[in-house]
GROMACS .gro file of C-alpha atoms in nm:
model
  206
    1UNK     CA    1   0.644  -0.820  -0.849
    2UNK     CA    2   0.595  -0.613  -0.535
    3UNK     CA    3   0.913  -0.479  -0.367
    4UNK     CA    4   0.912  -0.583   0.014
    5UNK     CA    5   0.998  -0.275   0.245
    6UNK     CA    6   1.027  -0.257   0.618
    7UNK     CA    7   1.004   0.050   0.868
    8UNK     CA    8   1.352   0.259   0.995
    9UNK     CA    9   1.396   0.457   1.254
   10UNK     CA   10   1.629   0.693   1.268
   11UNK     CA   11   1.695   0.853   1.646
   12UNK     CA   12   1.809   1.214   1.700
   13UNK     CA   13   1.742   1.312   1.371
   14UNK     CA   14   1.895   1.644   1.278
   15UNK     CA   15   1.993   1.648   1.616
   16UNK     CA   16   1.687   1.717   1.784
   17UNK     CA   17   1.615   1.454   1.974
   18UNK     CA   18   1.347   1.355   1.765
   19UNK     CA   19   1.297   0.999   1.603
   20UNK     CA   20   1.259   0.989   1.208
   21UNK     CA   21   1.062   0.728   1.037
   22UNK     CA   22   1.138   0.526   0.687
   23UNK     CA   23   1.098   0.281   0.463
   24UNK     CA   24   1.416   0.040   0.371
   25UNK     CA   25   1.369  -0.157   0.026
   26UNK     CA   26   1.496  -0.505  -0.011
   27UNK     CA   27   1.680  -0.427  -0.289
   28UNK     CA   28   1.779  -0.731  -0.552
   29UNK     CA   29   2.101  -0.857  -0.637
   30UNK     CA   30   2.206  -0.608  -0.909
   31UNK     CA   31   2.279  -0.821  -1.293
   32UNK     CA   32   2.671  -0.899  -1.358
   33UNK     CA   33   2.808  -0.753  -1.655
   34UNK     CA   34   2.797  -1.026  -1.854
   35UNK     CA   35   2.420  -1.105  -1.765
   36UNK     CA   36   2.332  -0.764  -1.856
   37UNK     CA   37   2.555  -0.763  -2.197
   38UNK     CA   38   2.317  -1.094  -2.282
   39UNK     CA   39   2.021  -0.926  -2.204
   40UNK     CA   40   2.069  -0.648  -2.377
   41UNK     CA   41   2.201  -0.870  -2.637
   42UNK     CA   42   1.857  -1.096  -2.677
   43UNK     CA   43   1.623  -0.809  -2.711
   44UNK     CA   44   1.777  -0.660  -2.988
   45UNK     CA   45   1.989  -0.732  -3.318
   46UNK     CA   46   2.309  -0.705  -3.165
   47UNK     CA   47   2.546  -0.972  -3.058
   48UNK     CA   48   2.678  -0.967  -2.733
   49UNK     CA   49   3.034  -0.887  -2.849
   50UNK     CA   50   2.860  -0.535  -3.020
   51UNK     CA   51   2.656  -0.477  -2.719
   52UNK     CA   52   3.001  -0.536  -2.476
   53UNK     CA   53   3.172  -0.302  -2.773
   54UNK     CA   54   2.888  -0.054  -2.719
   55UNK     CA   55   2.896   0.005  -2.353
   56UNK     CA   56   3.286   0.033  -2.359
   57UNK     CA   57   3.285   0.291  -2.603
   58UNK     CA   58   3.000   0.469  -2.397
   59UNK     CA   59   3.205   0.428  -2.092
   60UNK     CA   60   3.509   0.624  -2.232
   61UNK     CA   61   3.282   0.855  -2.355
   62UNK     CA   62   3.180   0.936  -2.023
   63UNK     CA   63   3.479   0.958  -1.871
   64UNK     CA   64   3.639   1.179  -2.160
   65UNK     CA   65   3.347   1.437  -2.087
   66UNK     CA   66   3.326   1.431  -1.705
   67UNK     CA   67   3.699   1.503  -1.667
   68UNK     CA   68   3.624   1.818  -1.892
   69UNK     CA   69   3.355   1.912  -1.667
   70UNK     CA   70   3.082   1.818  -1.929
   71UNK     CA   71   2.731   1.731  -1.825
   72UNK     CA   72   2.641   1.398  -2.018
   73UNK     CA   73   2.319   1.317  -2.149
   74UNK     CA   74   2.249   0.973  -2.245
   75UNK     CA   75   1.932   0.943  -2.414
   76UNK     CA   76   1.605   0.813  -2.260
   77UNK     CA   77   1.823   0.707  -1.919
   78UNK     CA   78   1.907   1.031  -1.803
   79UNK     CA   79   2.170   1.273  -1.664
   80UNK     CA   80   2.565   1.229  -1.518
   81UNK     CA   81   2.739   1.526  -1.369
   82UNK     CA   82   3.042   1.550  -1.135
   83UNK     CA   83   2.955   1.657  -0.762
   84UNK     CA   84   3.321   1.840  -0.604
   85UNK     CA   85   3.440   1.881  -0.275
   86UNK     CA   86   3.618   2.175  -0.140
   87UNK     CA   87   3.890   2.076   0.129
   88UNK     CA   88   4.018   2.386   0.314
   89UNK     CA   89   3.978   2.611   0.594
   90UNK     CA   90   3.633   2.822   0.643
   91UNK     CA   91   3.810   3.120   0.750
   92UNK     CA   92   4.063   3.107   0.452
   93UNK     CA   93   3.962   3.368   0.196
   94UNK     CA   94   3.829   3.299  -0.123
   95UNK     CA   95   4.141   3.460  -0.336
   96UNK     CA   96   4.312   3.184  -0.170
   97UNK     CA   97   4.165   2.895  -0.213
   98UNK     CA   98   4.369   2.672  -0.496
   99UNK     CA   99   4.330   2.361  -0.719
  100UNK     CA  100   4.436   2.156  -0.522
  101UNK     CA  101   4.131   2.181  -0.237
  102UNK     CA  102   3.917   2.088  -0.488
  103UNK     CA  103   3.835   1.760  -0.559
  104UNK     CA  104   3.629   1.479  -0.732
  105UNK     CA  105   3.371   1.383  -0.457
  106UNK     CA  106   3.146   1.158  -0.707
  107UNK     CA  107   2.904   1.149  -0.981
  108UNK     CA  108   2.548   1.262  -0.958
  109UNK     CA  109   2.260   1.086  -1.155
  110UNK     CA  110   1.941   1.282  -1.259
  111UNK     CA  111   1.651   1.036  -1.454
  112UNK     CA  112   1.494   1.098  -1.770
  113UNK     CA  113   1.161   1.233  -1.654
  114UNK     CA  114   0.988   0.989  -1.861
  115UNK     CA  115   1.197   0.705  -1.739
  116UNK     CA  116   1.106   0.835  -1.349
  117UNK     CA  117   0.754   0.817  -1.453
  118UNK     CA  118   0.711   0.531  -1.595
  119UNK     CA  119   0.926   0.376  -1.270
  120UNK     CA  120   0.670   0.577  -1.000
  121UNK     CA  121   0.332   0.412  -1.213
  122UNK     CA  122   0.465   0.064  -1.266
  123UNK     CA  123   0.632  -0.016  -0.914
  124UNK     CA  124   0.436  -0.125  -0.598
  125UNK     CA  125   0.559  -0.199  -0.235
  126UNK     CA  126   0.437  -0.483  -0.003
  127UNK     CA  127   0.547  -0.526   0.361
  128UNK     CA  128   0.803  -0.737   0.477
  129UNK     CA  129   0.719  -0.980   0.734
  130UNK     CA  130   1.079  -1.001   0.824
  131UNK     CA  131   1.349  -0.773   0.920
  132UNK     CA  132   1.719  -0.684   0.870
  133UNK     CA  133   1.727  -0.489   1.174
  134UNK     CA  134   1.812  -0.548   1.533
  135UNK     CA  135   1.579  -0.422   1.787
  136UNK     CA  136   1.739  -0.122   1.929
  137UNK     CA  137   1.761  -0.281   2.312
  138UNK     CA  138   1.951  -0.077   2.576
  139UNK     CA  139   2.145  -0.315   2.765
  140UNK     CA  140   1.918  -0.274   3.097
  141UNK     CA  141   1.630  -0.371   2.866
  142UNK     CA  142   1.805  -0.682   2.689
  143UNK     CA  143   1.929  -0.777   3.071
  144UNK     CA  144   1.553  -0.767   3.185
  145UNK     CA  145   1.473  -0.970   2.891
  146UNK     CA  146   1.751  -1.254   2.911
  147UNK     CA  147   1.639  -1.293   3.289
  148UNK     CA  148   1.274  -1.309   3.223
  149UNK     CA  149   1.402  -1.575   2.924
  150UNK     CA  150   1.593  -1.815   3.168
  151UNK     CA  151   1.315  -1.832   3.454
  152UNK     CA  152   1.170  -2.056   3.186
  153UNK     CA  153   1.419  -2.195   3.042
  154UNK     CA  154   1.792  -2.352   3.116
  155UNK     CA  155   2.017  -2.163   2.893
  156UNK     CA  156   2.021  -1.911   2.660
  157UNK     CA  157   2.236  -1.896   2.323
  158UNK     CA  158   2.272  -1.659   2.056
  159UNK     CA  159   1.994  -1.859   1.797
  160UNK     CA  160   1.744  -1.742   2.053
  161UNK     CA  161   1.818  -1.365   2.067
  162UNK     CA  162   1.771  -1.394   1.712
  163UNK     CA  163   1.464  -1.570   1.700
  164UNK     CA  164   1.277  -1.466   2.026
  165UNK     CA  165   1.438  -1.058   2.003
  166UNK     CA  166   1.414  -1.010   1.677
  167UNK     CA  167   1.818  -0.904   1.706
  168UNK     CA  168   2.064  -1.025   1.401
  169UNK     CA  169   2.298  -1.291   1.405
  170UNK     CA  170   2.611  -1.055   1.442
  171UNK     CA  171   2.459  -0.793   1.645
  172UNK     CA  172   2.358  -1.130   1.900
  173UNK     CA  173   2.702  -1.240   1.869
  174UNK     CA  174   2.781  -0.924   2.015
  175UNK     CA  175   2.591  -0.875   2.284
  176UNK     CA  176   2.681  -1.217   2.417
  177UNK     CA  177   3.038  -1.101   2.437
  178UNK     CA  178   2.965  -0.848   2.573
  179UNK     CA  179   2.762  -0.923   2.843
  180UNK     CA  180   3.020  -1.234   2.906
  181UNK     CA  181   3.265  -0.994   2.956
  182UNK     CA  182   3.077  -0.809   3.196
  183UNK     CA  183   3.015  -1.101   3.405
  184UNK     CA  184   2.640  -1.131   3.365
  185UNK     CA  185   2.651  -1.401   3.150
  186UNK     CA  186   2.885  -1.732   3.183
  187UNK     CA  187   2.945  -1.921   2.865
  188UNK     CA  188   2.995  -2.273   2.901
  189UNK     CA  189   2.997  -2.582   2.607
  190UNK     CA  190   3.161  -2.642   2.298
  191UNK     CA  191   3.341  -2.316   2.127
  192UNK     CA  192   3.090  -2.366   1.799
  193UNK     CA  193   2.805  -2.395   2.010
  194UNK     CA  194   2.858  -2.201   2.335
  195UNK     CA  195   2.513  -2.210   2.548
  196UNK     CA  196   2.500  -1.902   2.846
  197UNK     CA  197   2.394  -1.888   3.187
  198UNK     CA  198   2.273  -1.627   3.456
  199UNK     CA  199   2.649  -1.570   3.619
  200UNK     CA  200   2.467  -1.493   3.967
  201UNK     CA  201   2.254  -1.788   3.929
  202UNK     CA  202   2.532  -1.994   3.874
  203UNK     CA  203   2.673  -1.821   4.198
  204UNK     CA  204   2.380  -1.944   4.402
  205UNK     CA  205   2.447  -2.300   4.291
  206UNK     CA  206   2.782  -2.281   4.371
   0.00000   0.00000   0.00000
């Protein structure tokens, strides 16, 4: 099965005003513990108490080594390793830098080569024909566009800045606030379904 992607953008990258492009994966729900245990456990001869046995010992195994600064192998997955922060001042010199400043900042992965292989040949991508972004809209632009909306139309709610400006449910939520607040918009109805109006239109009524 194809993994769906869409297209990032990432402003002021590097801090250079320039705009860098990517893809984002639609990652899957990742398998429970138990769910992997029993699949684990039906393509094999193990039970599912060995297999739970199994990756508990491998767990403490893996923590035993880390904390003695080992670099684990496990076989045909790949490599763990610790990464460490230091926490101190730049200018201090290096005879004084102690235990302490350092610290546990997480733990690095590195594939099996054949595994990373094997993943590169056997996945493909397809394009998503939906998106988990928001539009990036200034809020001159969004005004321009909630004006042009409501020549056409009596109200506007936060349903149709979702559907008609491709913006998410929380970031709509937002920008209705927001522009309530301001005293563009003027919220009237019920408070689970609040409709909005043009505040100088409703001015000109008035």
């Amino acid at each position: 099965m194809a993994i769906k992607y869409e297209i990032h953008y990432l402003p002021n990258a590097g801090g250079n005003e320039e705009t860098r492009r990517f893809a984002h994966i639609f990652e899957q729900t990742a398998m429970t513990d138990k769910q992997m245990i029993s699949r684990i456990a039906r393509h094999s001869s193990l039970s599912e108490g060995d297999v739970a046995a199994v990756l508990m010992q491998l767990r403490d195994i893996i923590e035993e080594d880390l904390q003695e600064g080992r670099r684990i192998n496990i076989p045909e997955i790949g490599y763990l390793s610790l990464s460490v922060d230091l926490d101190m001042d730049d200018l201090k010199p290096d005879n004084k830098v102690r235990a302490e400043y350092v610290s546990v900042r997480g733990i690095k992965f590195r594939p099996n080569a054949d595994l990373l292989k094997q993943v590169k040949y056997h996945t493909h991508f397809e394009k998503s024909q939906y998106t988990s972004r928001s539009y990036p809209f200034s809020e001159d632009a969004l005004k321009e566009k909630i004006r042009e909306y409501l020549k056409h139309n009596r109200s506007i709610n936060r349903k149709v800045l979702e559907a008609e400006f491709h913006i998410r449910k929380q970031t709509a939520l937002n920008w209705l606030k927001k522009l309530e607040k301001s005293g563009f918009l003027i919220k009237e109805g019920s408070r689970n379904a609040p409709v909005y109006f043009l505040a100088e239109e409703q001015e000109t009524i008035g």
